[in-house]
Amino acid sequence: KVVPGDFLKIPFNPEQGSSAMPVWRTLREFLTDEALEGFPRAGDRAEKNIGEAWVWHNYQGWNDERNEHWVYDVLGGAVYDATGQAVLEDFVPNASEFATFANMAHYYQVKNQFEGHLGRLFEWYSALFYWKSQSPWPSFRGFLYDWALRNA
């Protein structure tokens, strides 16, 4: 049953998107070896100690509204003790492994976003448009294909 647009709670939001992470090959093309070492660590849930290059390229982070970190908490990239302290931070020992976990997190976020919207299509929403499927420059924010047109 199609509901007229006047009754839809959120008829159309053209700016759906999420965090994104280039694949390892692309990361190596625009970050130096030193900058790659600035990847977010498990013990820094707030991601306040990431490298300057990551900040400059709009690193958005992977914490959700429950403050669960998708790379470290949800996908198992770290092991925590009962107090919440990371006891095995080197489970993701380098930027290559972080990029792999972050790409999985990105896949699940986009999948959940589309499934959530499509489950209520024409009931709550009239359309779904994924904002910026490709980034025109090296970035960590909102794309399905990175600036080298490699799928993230």
Short mmCIF file of C-alpha atoms in Angstrom, two decimals:
data_model
loop_
_atom_site.label_atom_id
_atom_site.label_comp_id
_atom_site.label_asym_id
_atom_site.label_seq_id
_atom_site.Cartn_x
_atom_site.Cartn_y
_atom_site.Cartn_z
CA LYS A 1 0.00 0.00 0.00
CA VAL A 2 1.50 3.31 -1.09
CA VAL A 3 0.96 6.12 1.39
CA PRO A 4 0.72 9.68 0.01
CA GLY A 5 3.85 11.73 0.73
CA ASP A 6 1.95 14.04 3.09
CA PHE A 7 1.62 11.25 5.63
CA LEU A 8 5.14 9.95 5.52
CA LYS A 9 7.14 10.64 8.67
CA ILE A 10 10.40 11.09 6.75
CA PRO A 11 9.43 11.21 3.10
CA PHE A 12 12.88 11.51 1.57
CA ASN A 13 16.28 12.14 3.06
CA PRO A 14 18.81 12.61 0.25
CA GLU A 15 21.87 12.47 2.49
CA GLN A 16 22.23 8.89 3.66
CA GLY A 17 25.82 7.81 4.13
CA SER A 18 28.29 6.31 6.57
CA SER A 19 31.93 6.10 7.54
CA ALA A 20 34.13 4.58 4.88
CA MET A 21 37.61 3.12 4.59
CA PRO A 22 39.68 2.77 1.44
CA VAL A 23 41.14 -0.63 0.72
CA TRP A 24 44.76 -1.19 1.80
CA ARG A 25 46.15 -0.62 -1.70
CA THR A 26 44.56 2.82 -1.88
CA LEU A 27 45.62 3.73 1.68
CA ARG A 28 49.25 3.11 0.74
CA GLU A 29 48.90 5.44 -2.24
CA PHE A 30 47.90 8.52 -0.26
CA LEU A 31 49.37 7.97 3.22
CA THR A 32 53.07 7.72 4.06
CA ASP A 33 54.37 4.81 6.12
CA GLU A 34 54.60 7.17 9.09
CA ALA A 35 51.01 8.37 8.58
CA LEU A 36 49.76 4.79 8.32
CA GLU A 37 51.00 4.21 11.88
CA GLY A 38 48.42 6.78 13.05
CA PHE A 39 45.53 4.33 12.60
CA PRO A 40 42.96 4.16 15.48
CA ARG A 41 43.94 1.74 18.24
CA ALA A 42 41.65 -0.47 20.33
CA GLY A 43 42.47 1.32 23.59
CA ASP A 44 41.42 4.69 22.14
CA ARG A 45 37.66 4.17 21.83
CA ALA A 46 37.04 7.89 21.51
CA GLU A 47 39.59 7.96 18.67
CA LYS A 48 41.27 11.08 20.01
CA ASN A 49 44.82 9.90 19.31
CA ILE A 50 44.66 9.16 15.61
CA GLY A 51 47.30 10.54 13.31
CA GLU A 52 47.07 14.02 11.79
CA ALA A 53 46.88 12.63 8.25
CA TRP A 54 43.83 10.56 9.21
CA VAL A 55 42.14 13.67 10.63
CA TRP A 56 43.04 15.74 7.57
CA HIS A 57 41.47 13.13 5.28
CA ASN A 58 38.18 13.34 7.24
CA TYR A 59 38.43 10.17 9.28
CA GLN A 60 34.94 9.82 10.76
CA GLY A 61 35.25 6.87 13.08
CA TRP A 62 33.30 3.71 13.76
CA ASN A 63 31.51 4.36 17.06
CA ASP A 64 27.76 3.91 17.02
CA GLU A 65 25.11 5.56 19.22
CA ARG A 66 25.85 3.02 21.98
CA ASN A 67 29.55 3.97 21.82
CA GLU A 68 30.43 0.54 20.51
CA HIS A 69 33.34 0.65 18.12
CA TRP A 70 32.44 -1.37 15.02
CA VAL A 71 36.01 -2.43 14.28
CA TYR A 72 37.04 -3.34 17.81
CA ASP A 73 33.82 -4.15 19.71
CA VAL A 74 31.35 -5.44 17.13
CA LEU A 75 33.60 -7.31 14.69
CA GLY A 76 36.02 -8.62 17.30
CA GLY A 77 39.13 -6.62 16.47
CA ALA A 78 40.06 -6.43 20.17
CA VAL A 79 39.57 -8.33 23.41
CA TYR A 80 38.42 -6.44 26.52
CA ASP A 81 38.40 -7.36 30.20
CA ALA A 82 35.42 -6.86 32.55
CA THR A 83 36.33 -3.19 33.15
CA GLY A 84 36.32 -2.35 29.44
CA GLN A 85 40.08 -2.06 29.12
CA ALA A 86 41.58 -3.51 25.94
CA VAL A 87 43.71 -6.49 26.96
CA LEU A 88 44.67 -7.54 23.45
CA GLU A 89 45.14 -4.36 21.45
CA ASP A 90 47.48 -5.86 18.91
CA PHE A 91 44.78 -8.11 17.47
CA VAL A 92 44.65 -5.39 14.81
CA PRO A 93 48.39 -4.67 14.76
CA ASN A 94 48.63 -2.39 11.72
CA ALA A 95 46.74 -0.17 9.30
CA SER A 96 46.34 -3.02 6.81
CA GLU A 97 44.40 -5.13 9.32
CA PHE A 98 42.47 -2.07 10.49
CA ALA A 99 41.44 -1.33 6.89
CA THR A 100 40.22 -4.91 6.47
CA PHE A 101 38.08 -4.77 9.63
CA ALA A 102 36.86 -1.26 8.76
CA ASN A 103 35.79 -2.43 5.30
CA MET A 104 33.74 -5.18 6.95
CA ALA A 105 32.20 -2.60 9.29
CA HIS A 106 31.40 -0.39 6.30
CA TYR A 107 29.74 -3.30 4.48
CA TYR A 108 27.51 -4.09 7.46
CA GLN A 109 26.62 -0.44 8.08
CA VAL A 110 25.54 0.13 4.47
CA LYS A 111 23.70 -3.21 4.36
CA ASN A 112 21.83 -2.42 7.59
CA GLN A 113 21.08 1.10 6.40
CA PHE A 114 19.51 -0.12 3.16
CA GLU A 115 17.63 -2.99 4.79
CA GLY A 116 16.28 -0.68 7.48
CA HIS A 117 14.98 1.79 4.94
CA LEU A 118 13.69 -0.76 2.47
CA GLY A 119 11.80 -2.53 5.26
CA ARG A 120 9.61 0.57 5.66
CA LEU A 121 9.68 1.85 2.09
CA PHE A 122 6.42 3.65 1.23
CA GLU A 123 5.33 3.30 4.84
CA TRP A 124 7.83 5.65 6.47
CA TYR A 125 10.03 6.58 3.51
CA SER A 126 9.37 7.39 -0.11
CA ALA A 127 12.89 6.85 -1.41
CA LEU A 128 16.47 5.99 -0.53
CA PHE A 129 19.46 7.69 -2.07
CA TYR A 130 22.99 6.87 -0.95
CA TRP A 131 24.95 10.10 -0.83
CA LYS A 132 28.33 10.25 -2.56
CA SER A 133 28.94 6.76 -3.82
CA GLN A 134 32.42 7.85 -4.94
CA SER A 135 34.82 10.32 -3.34
CA PRO A 136 36.64 12.79 -5.61
CA TRP A 137 39.67 12.88 -3.32
CA PRO A 138 41.41 10.59 -0.77
CA SER A 139 38.98 10.52 2.12
CA PHE A 140 37.62 8.36 4.93
CA ARG A 141 34.06 9.63 4.73
CA GLY A 142 30.99 8.30 3.01
CA PHE A 143 31.66 6.42 -0.23
CA LEU A 144 31.09 3.02 -1.80
CA TYR A 145 34.06 3.39 -4.16
CA ASP A 146 37.24 5.14 -3.07
CA TRP A 147 38.88 7.87 -5.14
CA ALA A 148 40.77 5.21 -7.18
CA LEU A 149 37.38 3.59 -7.97
CA ARG A 150 38.14 0.54 -5.87
CA ASN A 151 35.13 -0.69 -3.95
CA ALA A 152 35.42 -0.09 -0.25
#
